[in-house]
XYZ file of C-alpha atoms in Angstrom:
593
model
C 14.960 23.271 16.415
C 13.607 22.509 20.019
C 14.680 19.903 22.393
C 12.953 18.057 24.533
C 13.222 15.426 27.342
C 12.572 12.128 25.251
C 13.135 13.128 21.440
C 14.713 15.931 19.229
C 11.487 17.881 17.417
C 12.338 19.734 14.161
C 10.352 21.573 11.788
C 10.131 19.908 8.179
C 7.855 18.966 4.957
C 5.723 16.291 4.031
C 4.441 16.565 0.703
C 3.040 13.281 0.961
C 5.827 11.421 -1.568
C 6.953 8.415 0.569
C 10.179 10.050 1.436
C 11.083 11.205 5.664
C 14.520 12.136 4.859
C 14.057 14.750 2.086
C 10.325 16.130 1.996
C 9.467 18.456 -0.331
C 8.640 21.891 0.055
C 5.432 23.867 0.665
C 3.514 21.973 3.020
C 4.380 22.964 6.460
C 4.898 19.924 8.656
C 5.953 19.061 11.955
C 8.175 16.599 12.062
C 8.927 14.190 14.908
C 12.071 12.104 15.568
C 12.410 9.749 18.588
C 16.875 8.962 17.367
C 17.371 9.705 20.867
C 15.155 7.186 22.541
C 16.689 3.565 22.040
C 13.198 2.259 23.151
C 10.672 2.991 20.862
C 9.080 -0.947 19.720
C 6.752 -1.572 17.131
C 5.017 -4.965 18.642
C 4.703 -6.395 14.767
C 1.840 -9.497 15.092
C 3.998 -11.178 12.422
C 7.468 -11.021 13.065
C 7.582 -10.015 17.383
C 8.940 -6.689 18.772
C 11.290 -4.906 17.028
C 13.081 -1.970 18.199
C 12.921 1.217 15.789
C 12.678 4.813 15.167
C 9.436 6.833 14.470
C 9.216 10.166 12.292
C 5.891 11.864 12.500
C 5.156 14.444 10.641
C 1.511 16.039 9.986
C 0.919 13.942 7.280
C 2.123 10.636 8.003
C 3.834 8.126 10.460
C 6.905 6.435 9.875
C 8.483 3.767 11.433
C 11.579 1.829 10.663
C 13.329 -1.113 12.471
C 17.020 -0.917 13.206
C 17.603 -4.839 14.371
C 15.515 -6.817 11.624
C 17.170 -7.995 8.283
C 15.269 -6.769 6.234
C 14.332 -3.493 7.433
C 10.732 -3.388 8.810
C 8.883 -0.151 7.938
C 5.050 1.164 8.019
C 4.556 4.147 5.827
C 0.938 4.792 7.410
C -1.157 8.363 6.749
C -2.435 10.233 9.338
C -6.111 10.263 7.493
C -6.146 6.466 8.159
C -5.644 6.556 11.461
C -9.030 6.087 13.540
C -7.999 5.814 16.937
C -4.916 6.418 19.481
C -5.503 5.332 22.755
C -2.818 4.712 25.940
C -1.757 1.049 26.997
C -0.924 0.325 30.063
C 0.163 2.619 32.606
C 3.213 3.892 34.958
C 2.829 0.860 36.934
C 2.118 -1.662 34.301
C 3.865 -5.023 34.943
C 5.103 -7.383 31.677
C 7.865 -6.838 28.834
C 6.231 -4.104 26.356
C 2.947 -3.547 28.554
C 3.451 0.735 28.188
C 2.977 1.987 25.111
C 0.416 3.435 22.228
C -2.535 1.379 20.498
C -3.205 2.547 17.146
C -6.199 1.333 15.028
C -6.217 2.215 11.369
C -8.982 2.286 8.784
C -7.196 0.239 6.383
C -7.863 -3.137 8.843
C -4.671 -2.952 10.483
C -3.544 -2.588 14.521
C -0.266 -0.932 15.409
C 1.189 -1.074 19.185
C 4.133 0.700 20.106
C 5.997 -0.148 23.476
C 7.627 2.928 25.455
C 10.380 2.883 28.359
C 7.862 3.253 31.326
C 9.891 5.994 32.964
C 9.552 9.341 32.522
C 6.314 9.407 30.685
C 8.349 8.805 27.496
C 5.257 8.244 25.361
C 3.000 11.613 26.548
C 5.003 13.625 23.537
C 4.628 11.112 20.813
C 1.005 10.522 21.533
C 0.147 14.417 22.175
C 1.596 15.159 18.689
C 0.202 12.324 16.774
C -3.278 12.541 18.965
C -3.716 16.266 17.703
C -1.972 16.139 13.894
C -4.321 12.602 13.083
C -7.233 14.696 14.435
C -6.795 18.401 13.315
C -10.742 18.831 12.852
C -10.991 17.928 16.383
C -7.992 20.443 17.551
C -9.018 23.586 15.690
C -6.606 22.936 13.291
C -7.514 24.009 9.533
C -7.750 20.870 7.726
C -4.200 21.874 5.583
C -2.531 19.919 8.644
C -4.082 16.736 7.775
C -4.569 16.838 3.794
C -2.117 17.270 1.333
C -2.842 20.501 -0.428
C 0.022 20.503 -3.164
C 2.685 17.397 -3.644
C 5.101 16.781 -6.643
C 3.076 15.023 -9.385
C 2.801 16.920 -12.193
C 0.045 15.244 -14.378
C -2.798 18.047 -14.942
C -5.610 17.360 -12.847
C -8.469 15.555 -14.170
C -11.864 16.725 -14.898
C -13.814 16.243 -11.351
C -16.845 17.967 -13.660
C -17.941 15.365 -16.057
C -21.235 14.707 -16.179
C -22.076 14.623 -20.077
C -24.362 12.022 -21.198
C -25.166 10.539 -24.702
C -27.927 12.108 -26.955
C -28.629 15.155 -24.430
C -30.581 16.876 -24.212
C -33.346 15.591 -26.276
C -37.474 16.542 -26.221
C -37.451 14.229 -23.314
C -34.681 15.747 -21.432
C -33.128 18.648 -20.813
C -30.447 20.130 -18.148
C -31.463 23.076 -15.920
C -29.021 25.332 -13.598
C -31.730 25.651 -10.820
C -28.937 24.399 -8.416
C -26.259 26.422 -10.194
C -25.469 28.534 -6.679
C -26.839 25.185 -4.744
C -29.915 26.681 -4.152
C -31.860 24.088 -4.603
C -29.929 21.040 -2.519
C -26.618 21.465 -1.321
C -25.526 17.867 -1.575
C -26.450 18.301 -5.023
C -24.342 18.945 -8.494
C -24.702 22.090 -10.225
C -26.139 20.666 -13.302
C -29.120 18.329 -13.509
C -30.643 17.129 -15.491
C -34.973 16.812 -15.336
C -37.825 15.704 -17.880
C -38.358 18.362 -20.185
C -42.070 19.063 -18.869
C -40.897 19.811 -15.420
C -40.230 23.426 -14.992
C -38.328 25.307 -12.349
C -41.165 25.721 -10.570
C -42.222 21.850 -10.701
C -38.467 21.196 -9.416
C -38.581 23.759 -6.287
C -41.789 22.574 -4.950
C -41.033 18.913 -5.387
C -37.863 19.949 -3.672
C -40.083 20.548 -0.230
C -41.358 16.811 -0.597
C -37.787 14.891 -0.781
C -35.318 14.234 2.075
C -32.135 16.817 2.062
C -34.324 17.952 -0.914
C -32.424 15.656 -3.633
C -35.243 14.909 -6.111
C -35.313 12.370 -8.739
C -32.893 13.385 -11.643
C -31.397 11.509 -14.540
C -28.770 9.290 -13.540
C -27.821 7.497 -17.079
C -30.034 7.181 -20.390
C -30.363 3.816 -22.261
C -29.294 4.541 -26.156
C -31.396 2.157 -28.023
C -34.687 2.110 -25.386
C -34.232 5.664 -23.435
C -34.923 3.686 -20.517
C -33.232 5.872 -17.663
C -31.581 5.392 -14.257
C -33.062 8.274 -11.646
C -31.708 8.555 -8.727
C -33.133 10.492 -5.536
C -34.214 10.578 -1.799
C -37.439 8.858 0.397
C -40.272 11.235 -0.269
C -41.296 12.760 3.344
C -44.512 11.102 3.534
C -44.323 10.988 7.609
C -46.589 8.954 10.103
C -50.031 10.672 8.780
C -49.174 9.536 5.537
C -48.920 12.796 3.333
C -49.165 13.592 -0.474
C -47.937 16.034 -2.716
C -49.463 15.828 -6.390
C -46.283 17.611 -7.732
C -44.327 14.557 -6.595
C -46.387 12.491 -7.866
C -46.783 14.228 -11.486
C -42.882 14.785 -11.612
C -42.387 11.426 -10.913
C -45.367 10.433 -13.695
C -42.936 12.344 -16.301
C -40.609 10.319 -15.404
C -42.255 7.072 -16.313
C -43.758 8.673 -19.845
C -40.481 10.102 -21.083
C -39.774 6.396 -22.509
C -43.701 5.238 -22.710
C -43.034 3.086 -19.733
C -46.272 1.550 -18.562
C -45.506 1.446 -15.051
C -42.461 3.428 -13.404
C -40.528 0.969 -10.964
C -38.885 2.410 -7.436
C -36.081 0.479 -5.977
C -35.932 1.374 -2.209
C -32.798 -0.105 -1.206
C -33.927 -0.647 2.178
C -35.692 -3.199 4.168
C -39.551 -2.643 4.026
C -39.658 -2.647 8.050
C -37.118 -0.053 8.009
C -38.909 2.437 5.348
C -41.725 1.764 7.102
C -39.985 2.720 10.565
C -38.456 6.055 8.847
C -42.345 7.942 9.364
C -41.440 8.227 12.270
C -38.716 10.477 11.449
C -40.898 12.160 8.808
C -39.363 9.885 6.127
C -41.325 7.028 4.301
C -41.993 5.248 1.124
C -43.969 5.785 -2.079
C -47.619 4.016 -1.408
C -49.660 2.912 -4.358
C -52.337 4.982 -3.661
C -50.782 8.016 -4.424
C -48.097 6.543 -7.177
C -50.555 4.261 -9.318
C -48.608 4.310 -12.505
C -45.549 2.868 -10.182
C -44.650 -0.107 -8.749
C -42.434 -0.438 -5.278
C -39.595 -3.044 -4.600
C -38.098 -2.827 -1.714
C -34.265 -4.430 -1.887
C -33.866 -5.560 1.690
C -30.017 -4.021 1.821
C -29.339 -2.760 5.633
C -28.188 0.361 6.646
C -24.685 2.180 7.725
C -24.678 0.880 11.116
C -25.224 -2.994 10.345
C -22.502 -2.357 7.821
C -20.179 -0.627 9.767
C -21.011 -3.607 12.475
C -19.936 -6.015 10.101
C -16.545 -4.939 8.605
C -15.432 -4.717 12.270
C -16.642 -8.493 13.087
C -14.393 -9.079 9.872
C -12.086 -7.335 11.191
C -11.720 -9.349 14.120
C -11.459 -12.757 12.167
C -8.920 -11.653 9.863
C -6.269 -9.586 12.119
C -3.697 -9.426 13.304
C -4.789 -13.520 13.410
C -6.854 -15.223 10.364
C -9.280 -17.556 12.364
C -8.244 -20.780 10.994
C -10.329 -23.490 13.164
C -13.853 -22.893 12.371
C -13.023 -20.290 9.248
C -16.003 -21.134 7.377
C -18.588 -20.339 10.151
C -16.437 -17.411 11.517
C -16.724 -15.549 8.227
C -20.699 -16.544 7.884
C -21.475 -14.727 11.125
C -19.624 -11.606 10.388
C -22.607 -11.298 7.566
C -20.161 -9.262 4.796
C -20.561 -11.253 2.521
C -24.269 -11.557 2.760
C -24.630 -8.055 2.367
C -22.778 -7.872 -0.493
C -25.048 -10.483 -2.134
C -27.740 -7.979 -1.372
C -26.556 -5.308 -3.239
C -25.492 -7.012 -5.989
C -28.783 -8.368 -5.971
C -30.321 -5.313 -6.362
C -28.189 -3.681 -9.025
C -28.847 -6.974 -11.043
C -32.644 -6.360 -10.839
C -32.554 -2.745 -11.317
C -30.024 -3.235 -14.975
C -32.899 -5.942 -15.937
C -35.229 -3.631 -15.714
C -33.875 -1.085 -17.680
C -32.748 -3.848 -20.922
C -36.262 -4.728 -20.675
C -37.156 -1.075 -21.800
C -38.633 0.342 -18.207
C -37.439 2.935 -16.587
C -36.555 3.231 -12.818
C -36.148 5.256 -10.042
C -33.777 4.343 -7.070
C -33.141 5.850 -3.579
C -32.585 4.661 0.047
C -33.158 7.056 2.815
C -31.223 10.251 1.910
C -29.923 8.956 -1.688
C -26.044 9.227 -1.278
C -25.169 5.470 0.423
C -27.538 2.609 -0.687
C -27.941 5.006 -3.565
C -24.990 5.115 -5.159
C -23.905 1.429 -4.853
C -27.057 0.661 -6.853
C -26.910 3.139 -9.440
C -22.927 2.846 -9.868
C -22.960 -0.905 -10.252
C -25.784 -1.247 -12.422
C -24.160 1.219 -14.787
C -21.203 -1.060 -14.543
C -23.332 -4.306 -15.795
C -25.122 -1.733 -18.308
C -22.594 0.132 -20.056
C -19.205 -1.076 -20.846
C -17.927 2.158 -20.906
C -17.561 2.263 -17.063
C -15.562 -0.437 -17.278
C -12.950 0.782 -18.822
C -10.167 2.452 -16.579
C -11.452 6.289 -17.895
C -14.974 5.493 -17.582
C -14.822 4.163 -14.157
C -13.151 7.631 -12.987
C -16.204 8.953 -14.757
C -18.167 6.684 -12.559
C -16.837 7.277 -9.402
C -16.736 11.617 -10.077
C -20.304 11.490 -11.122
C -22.043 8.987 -8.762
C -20.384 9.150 -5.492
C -18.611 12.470 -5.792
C -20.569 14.830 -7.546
C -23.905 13.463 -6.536
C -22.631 14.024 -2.815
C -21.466 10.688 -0.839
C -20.339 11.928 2.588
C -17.040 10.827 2.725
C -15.491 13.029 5.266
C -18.627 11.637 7.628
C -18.323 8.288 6.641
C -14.826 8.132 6.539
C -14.124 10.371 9.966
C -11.033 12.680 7.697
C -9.622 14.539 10.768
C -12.094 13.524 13.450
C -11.142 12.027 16.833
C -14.733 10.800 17.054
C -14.076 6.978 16.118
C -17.270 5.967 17.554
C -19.393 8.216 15.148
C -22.907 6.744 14.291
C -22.181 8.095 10.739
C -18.816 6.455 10.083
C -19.603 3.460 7.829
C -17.301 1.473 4.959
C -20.472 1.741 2.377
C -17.822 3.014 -0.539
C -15.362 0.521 0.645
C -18.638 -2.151 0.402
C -18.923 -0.652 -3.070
C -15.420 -1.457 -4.142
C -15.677 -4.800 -3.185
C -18.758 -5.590 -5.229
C -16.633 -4.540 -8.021
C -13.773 -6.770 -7.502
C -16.419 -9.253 -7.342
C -17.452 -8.804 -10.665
C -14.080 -8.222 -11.847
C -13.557 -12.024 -10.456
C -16.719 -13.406 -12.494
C -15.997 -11.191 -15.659
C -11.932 -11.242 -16.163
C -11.710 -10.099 -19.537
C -14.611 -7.521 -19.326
C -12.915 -4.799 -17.172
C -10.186 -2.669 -18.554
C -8.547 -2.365 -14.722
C -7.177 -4.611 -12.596
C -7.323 -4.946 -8.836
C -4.614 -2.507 -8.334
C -6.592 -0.011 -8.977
C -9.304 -0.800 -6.470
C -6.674 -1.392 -3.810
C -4.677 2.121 -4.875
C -8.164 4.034 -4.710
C -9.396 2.771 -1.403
C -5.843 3.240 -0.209
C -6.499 6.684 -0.894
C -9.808 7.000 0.474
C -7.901 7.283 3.382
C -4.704 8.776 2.768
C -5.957 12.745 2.427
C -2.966 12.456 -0.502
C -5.608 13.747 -2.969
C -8.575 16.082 -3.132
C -10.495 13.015 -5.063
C -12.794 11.825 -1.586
C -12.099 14.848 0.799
C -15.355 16.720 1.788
C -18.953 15.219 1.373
C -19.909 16.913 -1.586
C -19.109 19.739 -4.166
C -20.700 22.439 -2.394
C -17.627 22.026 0.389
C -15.337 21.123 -1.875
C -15.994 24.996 -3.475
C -15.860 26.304 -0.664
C -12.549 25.189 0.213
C -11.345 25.922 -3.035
C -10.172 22.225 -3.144
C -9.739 21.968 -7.158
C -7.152 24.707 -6.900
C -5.449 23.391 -3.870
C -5.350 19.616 -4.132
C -4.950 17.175 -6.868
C -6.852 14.711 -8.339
C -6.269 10.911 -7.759
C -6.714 10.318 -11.436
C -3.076 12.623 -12.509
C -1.602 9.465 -10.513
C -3.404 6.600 -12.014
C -3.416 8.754 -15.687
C 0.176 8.776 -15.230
C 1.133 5.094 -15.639
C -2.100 3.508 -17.225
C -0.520 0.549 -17.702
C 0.563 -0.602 -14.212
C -3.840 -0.456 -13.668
C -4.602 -2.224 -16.939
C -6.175 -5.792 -16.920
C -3.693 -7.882 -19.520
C -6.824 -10.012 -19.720
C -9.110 -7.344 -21.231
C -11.055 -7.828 -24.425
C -13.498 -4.794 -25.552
C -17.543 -5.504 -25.714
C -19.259 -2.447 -26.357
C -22.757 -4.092 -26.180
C -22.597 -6.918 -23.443
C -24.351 -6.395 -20.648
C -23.264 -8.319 -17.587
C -25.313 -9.987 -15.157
C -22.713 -11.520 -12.100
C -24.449 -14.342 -10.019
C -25.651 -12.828 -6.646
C -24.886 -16.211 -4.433
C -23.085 -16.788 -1.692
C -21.603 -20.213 -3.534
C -19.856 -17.910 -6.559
C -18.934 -15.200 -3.499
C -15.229 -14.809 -2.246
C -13.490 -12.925 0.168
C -11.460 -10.227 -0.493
C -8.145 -11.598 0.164
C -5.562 -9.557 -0.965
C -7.445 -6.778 0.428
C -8.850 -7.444 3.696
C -5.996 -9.685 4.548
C -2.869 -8.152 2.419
C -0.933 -6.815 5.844
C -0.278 -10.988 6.924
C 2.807 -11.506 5.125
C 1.730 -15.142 4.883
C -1.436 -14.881 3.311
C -0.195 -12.379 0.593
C -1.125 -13.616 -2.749
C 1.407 -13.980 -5.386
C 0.221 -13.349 -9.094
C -1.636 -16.196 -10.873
C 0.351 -18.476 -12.945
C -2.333 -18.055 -15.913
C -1.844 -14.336 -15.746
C 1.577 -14.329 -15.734
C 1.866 -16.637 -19.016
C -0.708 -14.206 -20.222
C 1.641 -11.444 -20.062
C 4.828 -13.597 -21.265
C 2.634 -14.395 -24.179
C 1.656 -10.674 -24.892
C 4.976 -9.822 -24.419
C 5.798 -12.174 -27.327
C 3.032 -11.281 -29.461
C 4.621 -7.492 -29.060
C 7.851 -8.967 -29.965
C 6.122 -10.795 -33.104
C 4.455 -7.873 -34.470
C 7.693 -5.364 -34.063
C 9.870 -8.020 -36.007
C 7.046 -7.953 -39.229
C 7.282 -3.904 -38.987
C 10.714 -4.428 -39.232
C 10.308 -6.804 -42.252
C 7.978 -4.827 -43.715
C 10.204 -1.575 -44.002
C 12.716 -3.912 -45.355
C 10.838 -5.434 -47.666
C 9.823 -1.676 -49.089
C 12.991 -0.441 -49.503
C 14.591 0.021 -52.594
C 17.204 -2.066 -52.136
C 14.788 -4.905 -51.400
C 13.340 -4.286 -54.613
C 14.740 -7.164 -56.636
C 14.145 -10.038 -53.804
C 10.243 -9.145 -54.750
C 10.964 -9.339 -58.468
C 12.410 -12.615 -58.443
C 10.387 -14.642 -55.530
C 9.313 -17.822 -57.101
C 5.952 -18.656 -56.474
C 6.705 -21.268 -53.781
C 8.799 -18.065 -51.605
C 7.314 -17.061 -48.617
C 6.376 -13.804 -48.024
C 7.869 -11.584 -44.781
C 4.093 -11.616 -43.566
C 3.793 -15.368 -43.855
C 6.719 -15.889 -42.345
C 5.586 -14.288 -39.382
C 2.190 -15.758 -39.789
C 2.901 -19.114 -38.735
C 4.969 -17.709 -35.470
C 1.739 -15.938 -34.044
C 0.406 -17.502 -31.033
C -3.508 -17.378 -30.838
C -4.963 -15.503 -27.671
């Protein structure tokens, strides 16, 4: 135990469980305790300054009030912290003007308020400054992410990539990337048109950006239309070709007898257009004439990155309440959510009309992703129920190599990285929007959105750590961490939608305008304890009434195995014909849903 001017420093465990006072073992920790410093003030937007202790350890920061009744706490991970910057200084004039200014990923602000003297907060922010940025400190990343915690559910599957009916003579899988050989942002297995060979693959390989080509995505069962998904070819200023490309993508387009092969680019024409100049570009009809381009006029990381803030800034610590309406228009979140709904509408049309597609933004791992993952989600109703959305998530964003450490800044001082950008947290969001149009056609509820971009964050789980498999092998991360799904496999029932009612062959199509758009609420705004939804009355009668039909239905088992018994025997024998059975007696109880 050391002690030091302004705080007693001890060594303990966080094993990322929720719990200061007891933390389980294994995952070294430092732990920090500020009991001997009376000032320490968490300057809460919603309920004024409230005096407190802090406890940080490497995973997390914890703060309790000691005058409020209720107890105010914050139970905030280190992996959502962005930012930690000084306020005020020595000579700084005003009740709590000296303190710490924390911004979190999550949408939130915390300021803490320091005794001036002394340089009482220079400990507190040194420790927190280098344990929320280990990356930046030389630190191995074991001080920010939790490499082993208590919950005992076996891991899932972060390997799933089977599809239906493969491989067929159309299809087959290859291990040409089985070492990551061929693109390192890629999955092991792929899987190609059967006429390509290796060969075909590696040289059309030198023609893609990061060298992700086009590779089966999802298969329709009754057409064979498919999804592929991919990068911009590197066609550059001069405008080159490459016939393999070209042929590779013609297989493509005959594997189904599609007449002409449609590309989504996800971008804005004047944008693909710009990306020559990188080397980057677009596929011209020239050189594709059996294809057809669309471009999908979605922006790129830094708009969207841009935007969330401007939300941001309308919806905390303060909602703007005067001109609401026109405050949220100009932040533009919405709009761009329209977009790429938009464009996962017209690319799951395509495909129940029989044609197949190809999809891809710049590098094919942002724009990408949304598109493919939520026109899978209109497509098959498999991904929406609570396994097949895991599926989703492990096959389209994680295996097929999102960058989530970049985008998300895990570890990394940097917080004004041009590659940070909420594009999965965008994703999410168009989800919940469809969730809103189509209540009884999801087998989750919003808790499970919330929980998993909650843990986008939280470097709890191995789930989003890393930007694709290649570095998640490397770090041996399925061996070390555990999957998000052993929590959310663990209590299905606190993620299920009461609501939900099975179609296995309904395709969904949501309405992409701003009128049938809504704001995240309980997401973007859940810290303002006066904006926090409470559950809908309609939802809560709809449990109270499955409750009852639960109730019903145990009651007629009962019956039933009284009613076979052998002492029951004779009421059977001598029921008049006017008696009511058990069954009908329980018949006329049900209540219709």
């Amino acid at each position: 135990m050391v002690h030091c001017q302004h705080g007693l420093f001890s060594v303990g465990v966080d094993g990322g469980n929720g719990c200061v006072s007891h933390f389980p073992s294994r995952s070294l920790a430092l732990s920090l305790s500020l009991a001997r410093s009376p000032h320490i003030i968490y300057i809460c937007p919603f309920s004024g300054a409230l005096k407190g202790k802090v406890f940080i350890t490497n995973y997390r920061l914890y703060f309790k009030s000691a005058d409020a009744d209720p107890a105010v706490t914050l139970d905030v991970p280190l992996g959502a912290i962005g930012r930690v910057e000084k306020m005020g200084g020595a000579s700084s004039r005003g009740e709590n003007s000296y303190g710490l200014d924390i911004t979190c990923k999550d949408m939130r602000n915390l300021r803490f308020a320091l005794k001036q003297e002394g340089h009482s907060r220079r400990d507190i922010f040194d420790i927190l400054f280098k344990y929320a940025f280990p990356l930046s400190h030389g630190l191995v990343r074991a001080q920010l992410f939790i490499y082993s915690h208590l919950i005992s559910s076996p891991p899932f599957n972060n390997c799933i990539r089977t599809m239906i009916g493969l491989p067929n003579d159309k299809w087959r899988v290859t291990f040409i990337n089985a070492n990551y050989e061929l693109c390192d942002t890629y999955p092991t297995i792929l899987v190609v048109p059967f006429k390509a060979t290796e060969e075909d693959l590696r040289k059309v390989c030198t023609f893609r950006s990061r060298g992700r080509i086009p590779v089966l995505s999802w298969i329709h069962r009754e057409n064979q239309a498919v999804i592929c998904r991919c990068s911009q070819p590197l066609v550059g200023m001069s405008g080159k070709r490459n016939k393999d490309d070209e042929r590779y993508l013609d297989l493509i387009r005959e594997a189904n007898g599609t007449a002409k092969l449609t590309i989504y680019d996800a971008r804005p024409s004047v944008n693909a257009v710009a990306n020559k100049a990188t080397g980057g570009g677009y596929e011209g009809d020239d050189a594709y004439q059996n294809a057809e381009l669309v471009f999908l006029d979605i922006h790129n990381i830094h708009v969207m990155r841009e935007s969330l803030k401007k939300l941001k800034d309308i919806v905390y610590p303060n909602v703007e309440e005067s001109h609401w309406l026109s405050s949220l228009e100009s932040t533009h979140w919405l709009e761009h959510i329209k977009l790429v709904i938009s464009g996962a509408i017209q690319v799951a049309d395509k495909i129940s009309g029989g044609n197949s597609v190809v999809v891809h933004c710049s590098d094919g791992w942002d724009r990408t992703a949304q598109l493919t993952s939520l026109a899978m989600l209109m497509l098959d109703s498999h991904y929406r129920t609570l396994r097949g959305f895991q599926v989703l998530l492990e096959k389209e964003w994680i295996s097929f190599g999102h960058k989530f450490a970049n985008r998300i800044g895990h570890g990394d001082k940097n917080h004004a990285d041009q590659d940070r950008s909420p594009i999965f947290v965008q994703f999410i969001d168009c989800v919940w929007q469809m969730t809103k149009q189509f209540p009884t056609a999801f087998e989750f509820n919003e808790r499970l959105l919330v929980t998993i971009l909650d843990h986008l964050f939280s470097c709890r789980f191995g789930t989003f750590l890393y930007n694709c498999e290649s570095a998640r092998d490397t770090n041996e991360l399925r061996s070390k961490t555990v999957s998000l799904w052993s929590l959310v496999n663990s209590d299905l029932s606190f993620y299920q939608n009461p609501f939900y009612t099975p179609e296995s062959n309904r395709v969904l199509y949501p309405v992409a305008s701003m009128r049938h758009l809504e704001l995240w609420v309980t997401y973007y705004i859940r810290w303002n304890p006066r904006i926090r939804q409470q559950q809908s009355p309609v939802e809560q009668r709809y449990i109270e009434l499955l409750a009852l039909r639960d109730e019903y239905l145990k009651k007629l088992e009962e019956l039933q195995l009284s009613d076979s018994s052998p002492n029951s025997s004779h009421l059977s024998n001598s029921s008049t014909p006017n008696a009511a059975s058990p069954t009908q007696h329980v018949t006329h109880l049900h209540t219709p849903f």
